[in-house]
Tab-separated table of C-alpha atoms in Angstrom:
chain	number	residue	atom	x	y	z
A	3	UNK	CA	5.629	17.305	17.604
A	4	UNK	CA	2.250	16.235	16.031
A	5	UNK	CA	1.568	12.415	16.559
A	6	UNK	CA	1.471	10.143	12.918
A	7	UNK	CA	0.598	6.348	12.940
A	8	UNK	CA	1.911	4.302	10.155
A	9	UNK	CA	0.519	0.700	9.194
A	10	UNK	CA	3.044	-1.013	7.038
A	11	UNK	CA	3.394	-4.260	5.970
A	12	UNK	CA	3.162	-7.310	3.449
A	13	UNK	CA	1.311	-7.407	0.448
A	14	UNK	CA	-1.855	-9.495	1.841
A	15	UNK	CA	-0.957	-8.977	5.845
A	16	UNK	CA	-4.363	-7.253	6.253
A	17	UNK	CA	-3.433	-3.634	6.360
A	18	UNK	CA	-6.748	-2.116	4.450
A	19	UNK	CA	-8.815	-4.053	6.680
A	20	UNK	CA	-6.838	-2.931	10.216
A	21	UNK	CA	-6.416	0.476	9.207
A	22	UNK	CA	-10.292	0.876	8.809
A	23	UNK	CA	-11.208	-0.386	12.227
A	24	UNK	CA	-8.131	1.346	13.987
A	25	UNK	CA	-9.741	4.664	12.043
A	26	UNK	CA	-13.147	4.150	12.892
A	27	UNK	CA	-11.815	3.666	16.820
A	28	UNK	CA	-9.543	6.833	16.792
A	29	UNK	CA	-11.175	9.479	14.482
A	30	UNK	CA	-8.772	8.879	12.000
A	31	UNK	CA	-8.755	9.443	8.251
A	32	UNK	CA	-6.087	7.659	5.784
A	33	UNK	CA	-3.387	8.615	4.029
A	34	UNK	CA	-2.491	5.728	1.182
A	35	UNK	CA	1.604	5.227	1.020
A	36	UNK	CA	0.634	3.015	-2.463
A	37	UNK	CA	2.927	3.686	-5.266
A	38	UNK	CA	0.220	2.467	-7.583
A	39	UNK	CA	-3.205	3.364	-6.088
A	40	UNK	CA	-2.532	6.500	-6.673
A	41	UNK	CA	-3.483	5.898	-10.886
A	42	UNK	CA	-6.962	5.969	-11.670
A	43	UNK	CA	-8.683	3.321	-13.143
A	44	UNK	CA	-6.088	0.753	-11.509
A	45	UNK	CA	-8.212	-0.785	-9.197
A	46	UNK	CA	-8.532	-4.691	-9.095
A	47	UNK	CA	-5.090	-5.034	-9.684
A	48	UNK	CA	-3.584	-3.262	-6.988
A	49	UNK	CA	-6.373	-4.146	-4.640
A	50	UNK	CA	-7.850	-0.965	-4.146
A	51	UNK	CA	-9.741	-0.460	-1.425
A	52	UNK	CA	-13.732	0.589	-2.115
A	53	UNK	CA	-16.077	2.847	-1.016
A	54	UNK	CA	-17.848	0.556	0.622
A	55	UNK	CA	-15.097	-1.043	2.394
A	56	UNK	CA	-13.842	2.103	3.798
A	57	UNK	CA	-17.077	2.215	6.017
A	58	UNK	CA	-17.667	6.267	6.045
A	59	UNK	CA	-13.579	6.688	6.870
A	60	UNK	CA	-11.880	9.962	4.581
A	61	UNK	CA	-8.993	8.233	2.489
A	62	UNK	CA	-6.625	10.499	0.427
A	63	UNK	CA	-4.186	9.991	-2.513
A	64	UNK	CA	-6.186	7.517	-4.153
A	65	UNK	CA	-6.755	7.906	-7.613
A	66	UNK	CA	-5.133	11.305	-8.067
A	67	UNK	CA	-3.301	10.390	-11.225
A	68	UNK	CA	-4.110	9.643	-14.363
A	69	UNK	CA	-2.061	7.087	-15.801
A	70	UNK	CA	-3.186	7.565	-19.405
A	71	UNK	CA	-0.466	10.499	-19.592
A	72	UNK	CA	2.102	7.052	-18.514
A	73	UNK	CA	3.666	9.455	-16.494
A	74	UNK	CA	5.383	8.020	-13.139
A	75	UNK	CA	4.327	9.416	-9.682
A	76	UNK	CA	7.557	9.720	-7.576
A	77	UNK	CA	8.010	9.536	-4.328
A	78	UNK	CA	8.826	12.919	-4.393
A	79	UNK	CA	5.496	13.591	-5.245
A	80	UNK	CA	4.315	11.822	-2.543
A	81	UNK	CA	5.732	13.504	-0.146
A	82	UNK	CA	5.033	16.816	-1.479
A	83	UNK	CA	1.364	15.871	-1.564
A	84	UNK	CA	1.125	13.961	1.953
A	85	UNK	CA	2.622	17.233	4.118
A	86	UNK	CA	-0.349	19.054	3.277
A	87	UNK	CA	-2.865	16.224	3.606
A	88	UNK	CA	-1.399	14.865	7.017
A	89	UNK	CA	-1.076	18.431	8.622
A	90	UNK	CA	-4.705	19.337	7.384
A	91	UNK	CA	-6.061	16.465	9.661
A	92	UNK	CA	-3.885	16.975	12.253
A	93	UNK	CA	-6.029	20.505	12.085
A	94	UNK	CA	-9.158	19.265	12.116
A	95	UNK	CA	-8.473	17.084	15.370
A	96	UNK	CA	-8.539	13.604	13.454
A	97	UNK	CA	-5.822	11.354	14.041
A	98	UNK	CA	-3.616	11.077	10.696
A	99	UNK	CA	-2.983	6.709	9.594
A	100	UNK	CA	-0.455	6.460	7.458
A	101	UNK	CA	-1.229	3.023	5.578
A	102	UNK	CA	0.334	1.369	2.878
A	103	UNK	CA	3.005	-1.696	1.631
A	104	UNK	CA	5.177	1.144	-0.327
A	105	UNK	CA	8.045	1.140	1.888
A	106	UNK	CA	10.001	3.932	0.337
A	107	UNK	CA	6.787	5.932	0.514
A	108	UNK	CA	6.457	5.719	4.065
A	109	UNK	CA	10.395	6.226	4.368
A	110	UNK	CA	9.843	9.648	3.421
A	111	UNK	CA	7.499	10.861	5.575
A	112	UNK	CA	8.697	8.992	9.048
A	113	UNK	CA	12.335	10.096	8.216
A	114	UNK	CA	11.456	13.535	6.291
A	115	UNK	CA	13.800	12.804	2.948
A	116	UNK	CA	14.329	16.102	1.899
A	117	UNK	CA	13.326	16.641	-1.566
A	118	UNK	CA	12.750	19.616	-3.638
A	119	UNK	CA	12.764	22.397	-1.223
A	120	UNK	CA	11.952	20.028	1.769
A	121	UNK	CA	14.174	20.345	4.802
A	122	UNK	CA	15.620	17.037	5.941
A	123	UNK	CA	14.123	16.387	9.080
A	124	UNK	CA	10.912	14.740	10.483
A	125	UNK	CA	8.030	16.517	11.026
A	126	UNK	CA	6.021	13.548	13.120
A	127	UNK	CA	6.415	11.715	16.303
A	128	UNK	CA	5.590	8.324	14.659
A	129	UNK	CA	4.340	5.092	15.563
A	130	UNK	CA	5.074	2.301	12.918
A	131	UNK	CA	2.700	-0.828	13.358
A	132	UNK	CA	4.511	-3.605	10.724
A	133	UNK	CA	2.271	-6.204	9.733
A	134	UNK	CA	4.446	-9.428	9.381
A	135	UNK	CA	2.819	-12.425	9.359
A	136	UNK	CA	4.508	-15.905	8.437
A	137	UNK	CA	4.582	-17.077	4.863
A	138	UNK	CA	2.331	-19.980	6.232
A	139	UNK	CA	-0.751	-17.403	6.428
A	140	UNK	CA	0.501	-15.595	3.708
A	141	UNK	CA	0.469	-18.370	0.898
A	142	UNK	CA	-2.774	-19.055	0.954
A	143	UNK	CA	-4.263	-15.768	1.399
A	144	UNK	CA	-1.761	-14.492	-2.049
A	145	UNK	CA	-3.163	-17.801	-4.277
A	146	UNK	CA	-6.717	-16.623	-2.805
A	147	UNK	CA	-6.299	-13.272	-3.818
A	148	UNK	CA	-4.788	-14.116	-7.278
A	149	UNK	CA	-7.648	-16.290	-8.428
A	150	UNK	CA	-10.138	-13.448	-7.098
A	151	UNK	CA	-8.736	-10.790	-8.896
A	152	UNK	CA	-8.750	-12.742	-12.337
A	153	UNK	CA	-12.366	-13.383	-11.802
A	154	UNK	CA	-13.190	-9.871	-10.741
A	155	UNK	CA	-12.672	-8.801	-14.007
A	156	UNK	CA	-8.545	-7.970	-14.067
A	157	UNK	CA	-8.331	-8.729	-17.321
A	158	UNK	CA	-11.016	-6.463	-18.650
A	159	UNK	CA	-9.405	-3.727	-16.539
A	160	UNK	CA	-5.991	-4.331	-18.067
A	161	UNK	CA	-7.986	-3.470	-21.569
A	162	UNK	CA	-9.878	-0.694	-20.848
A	163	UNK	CA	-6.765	0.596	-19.491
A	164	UNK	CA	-4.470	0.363	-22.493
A	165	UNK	CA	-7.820	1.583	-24.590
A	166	UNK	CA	-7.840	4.567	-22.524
A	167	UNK	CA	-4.110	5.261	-23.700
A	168	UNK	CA	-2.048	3.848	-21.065
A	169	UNK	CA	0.985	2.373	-22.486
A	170	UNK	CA	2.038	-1.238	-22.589
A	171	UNK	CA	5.455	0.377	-21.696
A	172	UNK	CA	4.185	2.084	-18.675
A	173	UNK	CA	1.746	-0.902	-17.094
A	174	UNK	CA	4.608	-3.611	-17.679
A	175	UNK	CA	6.591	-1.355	-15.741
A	176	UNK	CA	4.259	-0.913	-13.021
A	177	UNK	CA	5.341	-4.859	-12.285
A	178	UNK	CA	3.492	-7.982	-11.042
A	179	UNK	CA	-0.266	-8.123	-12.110
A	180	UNK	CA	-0.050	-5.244	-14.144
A	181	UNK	CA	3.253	-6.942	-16.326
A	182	UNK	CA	1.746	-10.285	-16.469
A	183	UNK	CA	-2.145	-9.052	-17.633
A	184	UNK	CA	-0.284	-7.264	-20.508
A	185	UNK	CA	1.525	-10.443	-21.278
A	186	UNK	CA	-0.780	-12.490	-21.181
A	187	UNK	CA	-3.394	-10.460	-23.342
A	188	UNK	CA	-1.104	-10.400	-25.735
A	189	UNK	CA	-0.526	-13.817	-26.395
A	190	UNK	CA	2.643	-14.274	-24.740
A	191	UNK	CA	1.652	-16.325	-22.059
A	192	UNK	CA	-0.854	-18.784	-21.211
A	193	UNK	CA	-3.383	-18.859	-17.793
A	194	UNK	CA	-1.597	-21.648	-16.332
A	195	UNK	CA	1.825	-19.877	-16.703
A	196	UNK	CA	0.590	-16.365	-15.746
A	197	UNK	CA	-0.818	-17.822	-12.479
A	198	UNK	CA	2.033	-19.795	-12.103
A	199	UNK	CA	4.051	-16.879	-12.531
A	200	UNK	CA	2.127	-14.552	-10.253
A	201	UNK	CA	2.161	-16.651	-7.165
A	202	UNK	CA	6.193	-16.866	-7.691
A	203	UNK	CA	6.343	-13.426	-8.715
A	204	UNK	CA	4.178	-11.953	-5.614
A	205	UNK	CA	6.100	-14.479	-3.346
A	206	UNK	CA	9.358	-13.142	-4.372
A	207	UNK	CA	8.157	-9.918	-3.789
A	208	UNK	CA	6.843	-10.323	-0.325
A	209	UNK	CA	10.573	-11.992	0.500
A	210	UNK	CA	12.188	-8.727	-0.565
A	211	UNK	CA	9.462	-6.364	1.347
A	212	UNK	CA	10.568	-8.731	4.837
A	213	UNK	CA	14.099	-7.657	3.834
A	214	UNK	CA	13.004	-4.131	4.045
A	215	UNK	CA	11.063	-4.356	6.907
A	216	UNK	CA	13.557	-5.787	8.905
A	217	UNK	CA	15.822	-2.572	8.377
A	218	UNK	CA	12.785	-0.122	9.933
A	219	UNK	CA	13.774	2.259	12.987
A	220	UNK	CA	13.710	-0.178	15.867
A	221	UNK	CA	12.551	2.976	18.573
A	222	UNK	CA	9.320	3.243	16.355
A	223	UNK	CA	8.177	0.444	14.947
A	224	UNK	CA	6.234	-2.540	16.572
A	225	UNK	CA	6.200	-5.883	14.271
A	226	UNK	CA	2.794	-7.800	14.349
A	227	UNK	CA	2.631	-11.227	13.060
A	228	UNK	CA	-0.419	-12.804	14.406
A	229	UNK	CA	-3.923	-11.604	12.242
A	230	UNK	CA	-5.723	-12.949	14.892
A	231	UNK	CA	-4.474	-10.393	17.432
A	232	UNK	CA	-4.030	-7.556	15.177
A	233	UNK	CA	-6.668	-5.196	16.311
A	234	UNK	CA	-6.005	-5.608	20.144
A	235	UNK	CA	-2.348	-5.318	19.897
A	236	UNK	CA	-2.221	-2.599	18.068
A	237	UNK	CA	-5.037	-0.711	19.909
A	238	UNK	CA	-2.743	-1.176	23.090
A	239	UNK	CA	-0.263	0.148	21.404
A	240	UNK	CA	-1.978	3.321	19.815
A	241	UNK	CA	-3.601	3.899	23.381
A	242	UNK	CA	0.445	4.111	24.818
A	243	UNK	CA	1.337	6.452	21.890
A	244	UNK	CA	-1.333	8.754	21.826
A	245	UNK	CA	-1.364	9.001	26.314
A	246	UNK	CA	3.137	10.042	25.639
């Protein structure tokens, strides 16, 4: 069975930055497992990584959707669109990296959910590398991240967006940054209550994705919570999978 690593993990745990170097050591190219990168022109918001940062590494299923048509990518599509991508590296003697904090994403291709016409059965030997740090590192790193995206120019992105077409509808229901920028464009809330509400908000969500990350297949996935000892720990671990 062809080999697939998965990095999974909180929002903020350092995934986009692992995945690179863990690419760049193995031949790899990237598959994104994010429910929301996948929408063009959504960029600072859902942290999307650039071309710079993905130092000469192939990443697929970002931006593939245009979210002015506000219609909702499903993790059906996902998986429909992954098989291909996944298997094509596989071909080309790359090593595939799964990488992404969409849980339900990944779900589907480590267990092989079978929609559509899909059969209901894996298609990978996978390892799962689950970034878990303590909400100690976490905190700071999310009020960091908040403050950066604001000044990166979320806000202007949030318009252009909606003057492109995109619903209000469709980006308050994409949650999180998305909901509160529209909220707080419109005059609904202030800055100090949309910050206020984004730490709590993007807390609250990283206590639920813990909750689901706790559930993963124990025989395949390997829980790191130290960022300091990412890289080595997971390289010892890669080494292990691919040498099976």
């Amino acid at each position: 069975m062809n080999k697939l690593i998965v990095i999974s993990g909180l929002t903020a745990s350092g995934k986009t930055a692992l995945s690179v170097q863990l690419a760049q050591k193995y031949r790899g190219e990237i598959v994104s497992a994010d429910s929301r990168q996948v929408y063009q022109g959504l960029d600072i918001g859902t942290a999307k990584i650039t071309p710079t940062e993905r130092n000469g590494v192939p990443h697929h299923l970002l931006d593939i959707v245009d979210p002015a048509a506000n219609t909702r990518y499903s993790v059906g599509d996902f998986q429909r669109d992954a098989y291909p991508i996944i298997d094509a590296i596989i071909a080309r003697g790359h090593t595939p990296f799964l990488v992404g904090g969409t849980g339900l994403y990944s779900r589907a291709i480590i267990n092989g959910y079978g929609f559509g016409d899909q059969p209901n059965t894996p298609r990978y030997q996978v390892l799962q590398i689950c970034l878990t740090p303590p909400n100690s590192v976490l905190a700071p790193l999310v009020q960091q991240r908040n403050e950066q995206r604001v000044k990166a120019g979320m806000f202007t992105e949030t318009r252009n967006l909606l003057a492109r077409g995109v619903s209000r509808e469709f980006l308050y229901n994409l949650g999180l940054e998305y909901r509160l920028n529209v909220q707080y464009l419109a005059g609904e809330i202030d800055l100090a209550t949309y910050y206020t509400n984004l730490y709590t908000q993007t807390r609250q969500f990283i206590k639920r994705q813990r909750t689901w990350y706790r559930r993963e297949n124990p025989a395949i996935t390997h829980y790191l919570t130290d960022p300091a000892t990412y890289y080595d720990a997971a390289v010892k671990l890669i080494d292990a999978f691919l040498a099976e």
